mmCIF file of C-alpha atoms and ligand atoms in Angstrom:
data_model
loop_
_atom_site.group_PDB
_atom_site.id
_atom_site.type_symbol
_atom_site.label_atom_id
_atom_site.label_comp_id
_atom_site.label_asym_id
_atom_site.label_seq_id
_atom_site.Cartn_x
_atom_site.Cartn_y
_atom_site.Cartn_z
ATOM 1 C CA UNK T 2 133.335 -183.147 -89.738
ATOM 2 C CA UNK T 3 136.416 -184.496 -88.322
ATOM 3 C CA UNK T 4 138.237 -181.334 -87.552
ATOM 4 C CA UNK T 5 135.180 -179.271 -86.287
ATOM 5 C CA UNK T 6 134.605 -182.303 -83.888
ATOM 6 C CA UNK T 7 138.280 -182.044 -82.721
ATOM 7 C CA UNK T 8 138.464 -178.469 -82.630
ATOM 8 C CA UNK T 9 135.134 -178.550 -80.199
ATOM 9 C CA UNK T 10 136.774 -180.953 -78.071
ATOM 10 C CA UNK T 11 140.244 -179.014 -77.977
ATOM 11 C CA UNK T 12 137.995 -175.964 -76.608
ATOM 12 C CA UNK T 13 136.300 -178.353 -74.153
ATOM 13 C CA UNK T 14 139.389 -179.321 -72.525
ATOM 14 C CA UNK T 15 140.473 -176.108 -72.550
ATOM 15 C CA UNK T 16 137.588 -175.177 -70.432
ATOM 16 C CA UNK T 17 137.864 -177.733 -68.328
ATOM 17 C CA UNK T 18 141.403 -176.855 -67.410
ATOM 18 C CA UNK T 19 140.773 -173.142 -66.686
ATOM 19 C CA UNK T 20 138.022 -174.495 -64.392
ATOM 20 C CA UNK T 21 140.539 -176.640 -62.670
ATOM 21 C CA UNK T 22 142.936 -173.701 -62.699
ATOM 22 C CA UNK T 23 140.342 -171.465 -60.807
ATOM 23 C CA UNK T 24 139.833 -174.122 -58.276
ATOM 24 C CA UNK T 25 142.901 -175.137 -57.448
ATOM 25 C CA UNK T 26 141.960 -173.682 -53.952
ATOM 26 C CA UNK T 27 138.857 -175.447 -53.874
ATOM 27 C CA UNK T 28 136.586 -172.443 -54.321
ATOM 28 C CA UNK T 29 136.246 -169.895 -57.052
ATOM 29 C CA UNK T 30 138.700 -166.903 -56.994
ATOM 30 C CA UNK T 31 135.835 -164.543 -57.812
ATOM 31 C CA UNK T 32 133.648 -166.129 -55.156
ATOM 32 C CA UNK T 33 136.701 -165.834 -52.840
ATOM 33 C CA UNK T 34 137.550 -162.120 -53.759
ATOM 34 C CA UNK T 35 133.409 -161.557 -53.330
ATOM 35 C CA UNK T 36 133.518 -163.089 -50.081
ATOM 36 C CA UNK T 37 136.363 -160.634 -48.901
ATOM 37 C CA UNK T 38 134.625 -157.581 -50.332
ATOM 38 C CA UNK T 39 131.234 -158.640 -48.061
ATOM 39 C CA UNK T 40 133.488 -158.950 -44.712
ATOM 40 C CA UNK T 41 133.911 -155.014 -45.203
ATOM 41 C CA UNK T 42 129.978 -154.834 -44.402
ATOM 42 C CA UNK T 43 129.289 -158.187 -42.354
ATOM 43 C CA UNK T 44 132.364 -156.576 -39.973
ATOM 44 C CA UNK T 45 131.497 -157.852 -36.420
ATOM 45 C CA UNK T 46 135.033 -158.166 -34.818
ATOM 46 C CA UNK T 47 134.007 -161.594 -33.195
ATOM 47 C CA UNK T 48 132.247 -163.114 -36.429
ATOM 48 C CA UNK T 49 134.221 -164.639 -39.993
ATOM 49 C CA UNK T 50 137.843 -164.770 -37.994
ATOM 50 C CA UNK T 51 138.982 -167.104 -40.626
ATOM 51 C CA UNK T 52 138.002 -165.193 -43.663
ATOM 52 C CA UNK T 53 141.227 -163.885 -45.119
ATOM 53 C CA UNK T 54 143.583 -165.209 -48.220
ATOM 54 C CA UNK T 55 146.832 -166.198 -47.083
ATOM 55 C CA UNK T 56 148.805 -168.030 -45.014
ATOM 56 C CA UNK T 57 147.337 -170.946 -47.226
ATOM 57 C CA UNK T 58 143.713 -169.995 -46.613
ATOM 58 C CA UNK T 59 142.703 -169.173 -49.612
ATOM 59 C CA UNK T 60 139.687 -172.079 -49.831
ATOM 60 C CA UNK T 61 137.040 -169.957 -48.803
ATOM 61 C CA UNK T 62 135.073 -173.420 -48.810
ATOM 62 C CA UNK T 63 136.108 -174.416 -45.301
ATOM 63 C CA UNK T 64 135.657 -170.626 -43.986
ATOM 64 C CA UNK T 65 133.414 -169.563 -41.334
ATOM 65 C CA UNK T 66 129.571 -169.409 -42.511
ATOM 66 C CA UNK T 67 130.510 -170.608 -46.040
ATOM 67 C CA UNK T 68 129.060 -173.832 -47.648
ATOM 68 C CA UNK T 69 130.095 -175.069 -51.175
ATOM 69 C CA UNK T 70 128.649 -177.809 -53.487
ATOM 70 C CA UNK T 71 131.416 -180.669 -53.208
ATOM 71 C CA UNK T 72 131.122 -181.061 -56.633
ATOM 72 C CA UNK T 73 131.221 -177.448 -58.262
ATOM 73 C CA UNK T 74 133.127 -175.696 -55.718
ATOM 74 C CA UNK T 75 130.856 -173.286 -55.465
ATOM 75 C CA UNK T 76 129.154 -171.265 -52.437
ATOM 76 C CA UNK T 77 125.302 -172.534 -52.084
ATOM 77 C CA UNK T 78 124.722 -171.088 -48.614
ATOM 78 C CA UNK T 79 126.181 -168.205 -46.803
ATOM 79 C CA UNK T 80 124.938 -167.930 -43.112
ATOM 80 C CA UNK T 81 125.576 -163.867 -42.359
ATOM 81 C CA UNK T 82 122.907 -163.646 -39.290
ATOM 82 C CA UNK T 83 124.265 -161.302 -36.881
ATOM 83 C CA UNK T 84 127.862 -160.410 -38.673
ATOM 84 C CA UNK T 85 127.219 -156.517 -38.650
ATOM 85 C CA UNK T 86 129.199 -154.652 -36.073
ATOM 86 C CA UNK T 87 125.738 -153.457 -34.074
ATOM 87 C CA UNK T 88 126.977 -150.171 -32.917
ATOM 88 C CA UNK T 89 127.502 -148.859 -37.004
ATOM 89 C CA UNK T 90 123.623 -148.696 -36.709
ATOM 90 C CA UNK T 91 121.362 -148.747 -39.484
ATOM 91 C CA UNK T 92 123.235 -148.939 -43.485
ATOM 92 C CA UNK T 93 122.026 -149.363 -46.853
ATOM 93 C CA UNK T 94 123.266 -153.308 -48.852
ATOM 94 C CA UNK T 95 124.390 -153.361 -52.205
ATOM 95 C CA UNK T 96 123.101 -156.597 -53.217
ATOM 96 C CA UNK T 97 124.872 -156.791 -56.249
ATOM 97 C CA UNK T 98 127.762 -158.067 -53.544
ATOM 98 C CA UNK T 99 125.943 -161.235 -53.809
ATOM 99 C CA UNK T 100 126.248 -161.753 -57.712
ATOM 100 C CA UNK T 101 129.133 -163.728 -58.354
ATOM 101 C CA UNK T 102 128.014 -166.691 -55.764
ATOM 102 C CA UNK T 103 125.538 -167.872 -58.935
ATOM 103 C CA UNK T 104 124.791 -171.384 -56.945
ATOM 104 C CA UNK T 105 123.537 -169.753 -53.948
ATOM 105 C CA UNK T 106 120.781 -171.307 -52.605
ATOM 106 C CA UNK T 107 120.726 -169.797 -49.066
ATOM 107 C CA UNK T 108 121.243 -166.921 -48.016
ATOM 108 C CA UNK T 109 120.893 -165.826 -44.444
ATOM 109 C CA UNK T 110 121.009 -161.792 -43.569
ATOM 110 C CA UNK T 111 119.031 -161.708 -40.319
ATOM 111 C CA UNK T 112 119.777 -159.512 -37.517
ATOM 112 C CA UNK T 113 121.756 -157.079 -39.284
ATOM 113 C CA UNK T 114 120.146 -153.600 -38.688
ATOM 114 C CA UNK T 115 119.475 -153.309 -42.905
ATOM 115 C CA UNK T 116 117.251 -150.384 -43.907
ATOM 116 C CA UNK T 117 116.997 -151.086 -47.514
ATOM 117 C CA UNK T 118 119.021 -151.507 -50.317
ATOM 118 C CA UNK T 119 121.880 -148.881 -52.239
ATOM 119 C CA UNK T 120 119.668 -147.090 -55.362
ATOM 120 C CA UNK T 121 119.469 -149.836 -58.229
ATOM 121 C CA UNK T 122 121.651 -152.393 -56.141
ATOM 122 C CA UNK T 123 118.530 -154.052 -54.966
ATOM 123 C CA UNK T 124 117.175 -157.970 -54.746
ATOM 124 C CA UNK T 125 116.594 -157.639 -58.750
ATOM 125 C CA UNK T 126 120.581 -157.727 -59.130
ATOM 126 C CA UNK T 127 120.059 -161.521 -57.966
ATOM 127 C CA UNK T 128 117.352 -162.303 -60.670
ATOM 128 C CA UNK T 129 120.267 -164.915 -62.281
ATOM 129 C CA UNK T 130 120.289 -166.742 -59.072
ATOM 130 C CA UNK T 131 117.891 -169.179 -59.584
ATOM 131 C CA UNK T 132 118.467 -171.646 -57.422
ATOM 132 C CA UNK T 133 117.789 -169.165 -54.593
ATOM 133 C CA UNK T 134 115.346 -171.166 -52.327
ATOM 134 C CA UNK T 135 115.770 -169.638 -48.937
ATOM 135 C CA UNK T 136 116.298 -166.287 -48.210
ATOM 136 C CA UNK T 137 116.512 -165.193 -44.695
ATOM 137 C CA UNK T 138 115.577 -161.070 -43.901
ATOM 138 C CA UNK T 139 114.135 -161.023 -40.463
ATOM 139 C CA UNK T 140 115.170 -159.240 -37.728
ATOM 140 C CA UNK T 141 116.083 -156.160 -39.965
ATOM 141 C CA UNK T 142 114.815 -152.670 -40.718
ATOM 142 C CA UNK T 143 113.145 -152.696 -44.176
ATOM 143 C CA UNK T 144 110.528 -150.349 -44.773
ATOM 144 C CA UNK T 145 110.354 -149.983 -48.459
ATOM 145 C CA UNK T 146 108.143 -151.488 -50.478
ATOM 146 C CA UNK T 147 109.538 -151.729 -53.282
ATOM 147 C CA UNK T 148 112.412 -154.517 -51.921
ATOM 148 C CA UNK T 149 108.969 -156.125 -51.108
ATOM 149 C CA UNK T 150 108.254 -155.941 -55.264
ATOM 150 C CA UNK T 151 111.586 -156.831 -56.356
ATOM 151 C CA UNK T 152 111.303 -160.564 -54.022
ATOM 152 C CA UNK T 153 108.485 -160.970 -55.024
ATOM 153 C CA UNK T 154 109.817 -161.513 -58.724
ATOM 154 C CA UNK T 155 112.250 -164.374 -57.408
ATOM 155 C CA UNK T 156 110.144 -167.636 -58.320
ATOM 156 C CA UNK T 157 112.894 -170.010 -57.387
ATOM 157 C CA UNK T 158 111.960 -168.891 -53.450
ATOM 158 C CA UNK T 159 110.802 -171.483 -51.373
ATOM 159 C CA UNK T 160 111.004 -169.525 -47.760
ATOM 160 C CA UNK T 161 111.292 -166.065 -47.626
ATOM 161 C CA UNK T 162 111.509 -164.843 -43.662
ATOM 162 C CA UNK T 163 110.296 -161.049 -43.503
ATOM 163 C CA UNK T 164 109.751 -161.238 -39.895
ATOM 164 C CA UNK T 165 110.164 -158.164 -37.772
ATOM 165 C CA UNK T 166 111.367 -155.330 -40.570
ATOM 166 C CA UNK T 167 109.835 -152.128 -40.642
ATOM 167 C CA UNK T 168 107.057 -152.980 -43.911
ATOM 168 C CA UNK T 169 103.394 -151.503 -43.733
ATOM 169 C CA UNK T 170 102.066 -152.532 -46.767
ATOM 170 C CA UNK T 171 102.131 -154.773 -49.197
ATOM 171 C CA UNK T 172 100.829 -152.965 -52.326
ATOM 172 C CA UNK T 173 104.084 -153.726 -54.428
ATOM 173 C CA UNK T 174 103.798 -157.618 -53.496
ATOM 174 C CA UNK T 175 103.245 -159.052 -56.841
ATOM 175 C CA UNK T 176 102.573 -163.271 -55.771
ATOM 176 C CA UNK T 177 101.666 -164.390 -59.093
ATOM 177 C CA UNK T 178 105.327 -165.342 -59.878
ATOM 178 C CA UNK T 179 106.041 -166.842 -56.624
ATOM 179 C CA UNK T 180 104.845 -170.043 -57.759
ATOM 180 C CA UNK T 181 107.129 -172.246 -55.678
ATOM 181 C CA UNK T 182 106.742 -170.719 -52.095
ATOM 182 C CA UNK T 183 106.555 -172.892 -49.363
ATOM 183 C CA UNK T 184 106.689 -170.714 -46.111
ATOM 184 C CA UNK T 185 106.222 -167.346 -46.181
ATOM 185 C CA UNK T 186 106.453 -165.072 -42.564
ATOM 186 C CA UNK T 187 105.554 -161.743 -42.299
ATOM 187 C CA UNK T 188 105.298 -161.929 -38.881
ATOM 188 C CA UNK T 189 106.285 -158.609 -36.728
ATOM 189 C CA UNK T 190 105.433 -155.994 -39.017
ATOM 190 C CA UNK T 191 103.366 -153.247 -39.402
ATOM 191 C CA UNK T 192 100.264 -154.187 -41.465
ATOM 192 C CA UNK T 193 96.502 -154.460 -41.116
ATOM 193 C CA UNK T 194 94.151 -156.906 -41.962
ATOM 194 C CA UNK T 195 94.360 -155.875 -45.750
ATOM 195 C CA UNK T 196 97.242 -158.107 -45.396
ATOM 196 C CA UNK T 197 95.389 -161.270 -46.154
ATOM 197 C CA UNK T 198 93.975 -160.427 -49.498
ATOM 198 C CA UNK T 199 97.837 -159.744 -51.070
ATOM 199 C CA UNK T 200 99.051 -163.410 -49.623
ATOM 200 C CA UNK T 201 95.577 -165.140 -50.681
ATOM 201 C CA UNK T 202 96.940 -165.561 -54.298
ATOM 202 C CA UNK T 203 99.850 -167.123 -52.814
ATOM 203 C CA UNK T 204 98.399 -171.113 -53.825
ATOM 204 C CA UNK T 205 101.704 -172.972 -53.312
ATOM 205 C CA UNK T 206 102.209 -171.991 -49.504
ATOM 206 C CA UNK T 207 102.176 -174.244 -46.982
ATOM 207 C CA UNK T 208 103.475 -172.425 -43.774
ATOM 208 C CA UNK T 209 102.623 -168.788 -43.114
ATOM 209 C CA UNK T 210 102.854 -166.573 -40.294
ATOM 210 C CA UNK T 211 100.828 -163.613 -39.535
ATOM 211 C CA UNK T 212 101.590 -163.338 -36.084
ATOM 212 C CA UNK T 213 101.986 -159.950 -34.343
ATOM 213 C CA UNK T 214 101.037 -157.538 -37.533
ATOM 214 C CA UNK T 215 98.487 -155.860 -36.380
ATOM 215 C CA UNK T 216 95.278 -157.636 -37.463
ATOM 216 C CA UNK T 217 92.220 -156.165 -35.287
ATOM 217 C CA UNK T 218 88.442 -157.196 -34.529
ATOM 218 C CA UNK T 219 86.656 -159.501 -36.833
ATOM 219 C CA UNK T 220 89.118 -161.412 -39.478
ATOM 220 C CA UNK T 221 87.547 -163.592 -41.828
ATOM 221 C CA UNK T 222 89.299 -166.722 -42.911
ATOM 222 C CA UNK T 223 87.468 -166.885 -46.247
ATOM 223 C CA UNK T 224 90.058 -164.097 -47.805
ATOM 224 C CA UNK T 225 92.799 -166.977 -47.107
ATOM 225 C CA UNK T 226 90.565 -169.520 -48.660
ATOM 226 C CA UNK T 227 92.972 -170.058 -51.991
ATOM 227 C CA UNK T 228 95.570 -170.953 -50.168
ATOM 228 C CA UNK T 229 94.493 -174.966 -50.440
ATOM 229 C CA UNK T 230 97.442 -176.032 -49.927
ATOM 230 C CA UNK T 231 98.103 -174.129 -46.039
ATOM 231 C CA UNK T 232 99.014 -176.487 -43.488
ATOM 232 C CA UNK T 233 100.540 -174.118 -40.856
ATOM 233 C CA UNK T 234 98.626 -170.971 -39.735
ATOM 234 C CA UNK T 235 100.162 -168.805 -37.221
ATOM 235 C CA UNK T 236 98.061 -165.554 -36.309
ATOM 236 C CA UNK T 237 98.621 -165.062 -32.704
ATOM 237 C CA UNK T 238 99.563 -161.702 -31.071
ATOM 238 C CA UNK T 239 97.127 -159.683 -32.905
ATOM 239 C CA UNK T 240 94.516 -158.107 -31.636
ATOM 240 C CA UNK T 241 91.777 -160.313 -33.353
ATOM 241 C CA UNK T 242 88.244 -160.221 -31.171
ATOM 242 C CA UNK T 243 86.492 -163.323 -34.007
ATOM 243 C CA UNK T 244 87.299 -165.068 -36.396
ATOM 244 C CA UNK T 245 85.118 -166.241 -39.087
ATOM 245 C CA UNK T 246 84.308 -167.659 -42.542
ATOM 246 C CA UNK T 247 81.982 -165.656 -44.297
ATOM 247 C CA UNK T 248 81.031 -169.055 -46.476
ATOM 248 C CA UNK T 249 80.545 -171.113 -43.744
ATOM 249 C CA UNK T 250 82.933 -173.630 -45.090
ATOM 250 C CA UNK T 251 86.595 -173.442 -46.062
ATOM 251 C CA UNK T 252 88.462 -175.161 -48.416
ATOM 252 C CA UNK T 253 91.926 -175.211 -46.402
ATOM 253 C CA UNK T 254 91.330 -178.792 -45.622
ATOM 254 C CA UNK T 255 95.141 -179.370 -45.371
ATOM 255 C CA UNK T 256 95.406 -177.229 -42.510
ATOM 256 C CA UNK T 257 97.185 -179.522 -39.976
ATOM 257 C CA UNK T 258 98.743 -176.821 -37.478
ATOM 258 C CA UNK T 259 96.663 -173.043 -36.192
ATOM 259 C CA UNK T 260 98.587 -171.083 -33.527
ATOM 260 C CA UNK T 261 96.582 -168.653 -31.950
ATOM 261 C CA UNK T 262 97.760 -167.394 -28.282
ATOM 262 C CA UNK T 263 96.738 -163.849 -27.360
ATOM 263 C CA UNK T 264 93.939 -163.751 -28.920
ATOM 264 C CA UNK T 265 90.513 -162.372 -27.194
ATOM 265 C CA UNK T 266 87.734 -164.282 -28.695
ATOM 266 C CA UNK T 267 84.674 -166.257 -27.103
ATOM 267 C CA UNK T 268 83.596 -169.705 -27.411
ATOM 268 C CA UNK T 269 82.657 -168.929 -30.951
ATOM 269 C CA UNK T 270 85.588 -168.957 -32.608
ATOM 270 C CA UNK T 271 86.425 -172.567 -31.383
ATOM 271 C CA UNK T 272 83.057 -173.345 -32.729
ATOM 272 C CA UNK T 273 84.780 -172.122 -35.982
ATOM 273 C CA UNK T 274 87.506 -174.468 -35.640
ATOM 274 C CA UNK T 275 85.140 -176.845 -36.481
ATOM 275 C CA UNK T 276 85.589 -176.328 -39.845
ATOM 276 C CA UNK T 277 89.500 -177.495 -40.033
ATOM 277 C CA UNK T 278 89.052 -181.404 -40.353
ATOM 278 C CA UNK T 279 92.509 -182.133 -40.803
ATOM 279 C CA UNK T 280 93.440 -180.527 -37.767
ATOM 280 C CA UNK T 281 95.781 -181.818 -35.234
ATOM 281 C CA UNK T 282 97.549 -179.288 -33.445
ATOM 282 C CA UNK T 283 96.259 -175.921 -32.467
ATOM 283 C CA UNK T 284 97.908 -173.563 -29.535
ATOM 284 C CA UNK T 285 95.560 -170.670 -27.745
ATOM 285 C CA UNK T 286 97.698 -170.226 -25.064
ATOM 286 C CA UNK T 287 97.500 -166.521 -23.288
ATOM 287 C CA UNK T 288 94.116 -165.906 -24.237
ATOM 288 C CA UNK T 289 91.597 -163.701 -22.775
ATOM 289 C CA UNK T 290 88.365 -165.769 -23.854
ATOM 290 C CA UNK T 291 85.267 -164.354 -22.455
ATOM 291 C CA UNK T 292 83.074 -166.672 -20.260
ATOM 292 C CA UNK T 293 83.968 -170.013 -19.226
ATOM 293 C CA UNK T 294 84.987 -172.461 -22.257
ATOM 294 C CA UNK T 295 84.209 -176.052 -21.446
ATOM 295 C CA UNK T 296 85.193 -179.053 -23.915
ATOM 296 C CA UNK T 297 81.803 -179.644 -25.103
ATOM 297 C CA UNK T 298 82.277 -176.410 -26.874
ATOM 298 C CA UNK T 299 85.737 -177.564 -28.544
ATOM 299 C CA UNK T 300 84.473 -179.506 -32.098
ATOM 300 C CA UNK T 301 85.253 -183.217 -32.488
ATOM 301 C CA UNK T 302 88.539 -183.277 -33.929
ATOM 302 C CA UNK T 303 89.877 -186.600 -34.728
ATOM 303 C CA UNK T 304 93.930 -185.767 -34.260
ATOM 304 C CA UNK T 305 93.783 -182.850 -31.651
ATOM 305 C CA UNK T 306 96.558 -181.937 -28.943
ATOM 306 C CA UNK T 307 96.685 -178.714 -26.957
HETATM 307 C C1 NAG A 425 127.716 -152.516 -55.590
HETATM 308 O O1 NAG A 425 128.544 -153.652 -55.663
HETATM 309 C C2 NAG A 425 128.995 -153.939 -56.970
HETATM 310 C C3 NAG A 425 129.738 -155.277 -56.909
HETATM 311 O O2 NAG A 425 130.771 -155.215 -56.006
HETATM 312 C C4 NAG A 425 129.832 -152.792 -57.490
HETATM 313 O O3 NAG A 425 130.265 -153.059 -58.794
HETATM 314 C C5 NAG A 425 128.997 -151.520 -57.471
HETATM 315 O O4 NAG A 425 129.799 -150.416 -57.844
HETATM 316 C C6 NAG A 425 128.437 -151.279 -56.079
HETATM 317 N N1 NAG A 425 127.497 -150.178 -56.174
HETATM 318 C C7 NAG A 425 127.547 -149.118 -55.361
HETATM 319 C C8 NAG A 425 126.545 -148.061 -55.625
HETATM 320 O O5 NAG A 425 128.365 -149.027 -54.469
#
């Protein structure tokens, strides 16, 4: 027993040193060299001066947009919002850029004219990452679907930002392994009101926003009924004339927040908002309701501000 036990720990130790050895820098030299291959792509002049080796630079921990775990050494967050050179137009990612940083827990890409991903480099190269909890796409120009199906098989997400890409559907949206998202936006796409049946199975959300995607005329609540946990509703900017529960009663009792400016319903739908008890804070700004609305109208909420 003796000598298997000492020949384990030997190995151990070794381990531990070539660890060290790697972070004498105080990040990872394949995290580093990774870092330096993404600047080639996130390339805006003005944005990640300090990302270079040299000159005693070469802890990539204390560079620009770069957060590591103090203990591991190891990028958890990379913050590449705006980092494209803007006038290179639209481009295709490799994602597979992003494998080596296997701690990563954030990962912001807005604002960075994307159209989609490089054939079979797409979000399924990052299906190791599992502490990925907050990934960051809006402001981008994804159209494809099918980055919508390969997301939607990350179940360590927590928030995942679509807001203001290109999508206009949601057919490849598979939710049943999203188990753990908390806030999903879709806002500022190009959807219908189909929309609400593929984020219904979504049970573990709490915030969503469907604001400015094209839902028109009569939506009905009810398809959004599953969602039992929803605090947060944001649907404003559509083009919604009612809204209304087909069951006459809902069961998103949670619901604590309901943004709804720009919308163009009458005094019925606040009669609808009846039906929220929890609710505390809802915003109609900017819109066009027909006839006068007086506060007898407006149900008897207990916690209301507007
Ligand atoms: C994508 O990036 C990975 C990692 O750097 C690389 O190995 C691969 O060749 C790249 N794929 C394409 C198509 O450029």
């Amino acid at each position: 027993m003796g000598f298997k036990c000492v020949r384990m720990w030997l190995m151990l130790i070794l381990i531990f040193i070539s660890l060290q050895g790697w972070r004498i820098e105080g990040c990872l030299k394949q995290e580093r060299s990774a870092l330096l291959q993404l600047k080639h792509f996130f390339n805006d002049p003005y944005k990640l001066q300090n990302w270079f080796e040299g000159n005693g630079n070469s802890n990539c921990c204390v560079w620009e947009s770069v957060i590591c775990n103090s203990i591991t050494g190891r990028v958890i967050s990379l913050d590449l919002d705006y980092t494209r050179s803007q006038e290179l137009g639209e481009w295709y990612l490799n994602v597979s850029l992003f494998s080596p940083f296997r701690e990563l827990e954030t990962l912001d890409l807005r604002g960075n004219l994307i159209a989609g991903c490089v054939e079979n480099e797409g979000f399924e190269r990052l299906s190791h990452l599992t502490n990925l909890v907050d990934l960051e796409l809006g402001y981008n120009m994804f159209n494809d679907s099918h980055v919508l199906s390969a997301l939607s098989q990350h179940s360590s997400l927590k928030n995942l930002s679509l807001y203001y890409n290109q999508f206009r559907e949601l057919n490849h949206f598979n939710a049943s392994r999203l188990s753990n998202l908390e806030l999903l936006s879709l806002s500022g796409n190009m959807f219908n009101n189909s929309i609400l049946s593929y984020v219904s199975t979504l049970s573990s959300l709490k915030v969503l926003y469907l604001g400015d995607i094209g839902l028109k005329g009569i939506v009905d609540l009810q398809e959004l009924d599953s969602l039992s946990n929803l605090e947060e509703l944001y649907i404003g900017g559509n083009e919604i004339k009612k809204i209304v529960f087909s069951k006459g009663e809902t069961n998103l009792r949670k619901l604590t927040s309901l943004r709804l400016y720009g919308i163009s319903g009458g005094s019925s739908l606040l009669q609808t908002l009846g039906l929220f008890p929890s609710l505390e804070s809802l915003i109609f700004n900017y819109n066009n309701f027909s006839g006068a609305v007086t506060t007898d109208e407006l149900p008897s909420f207990k916690n209301l501000t507007i």
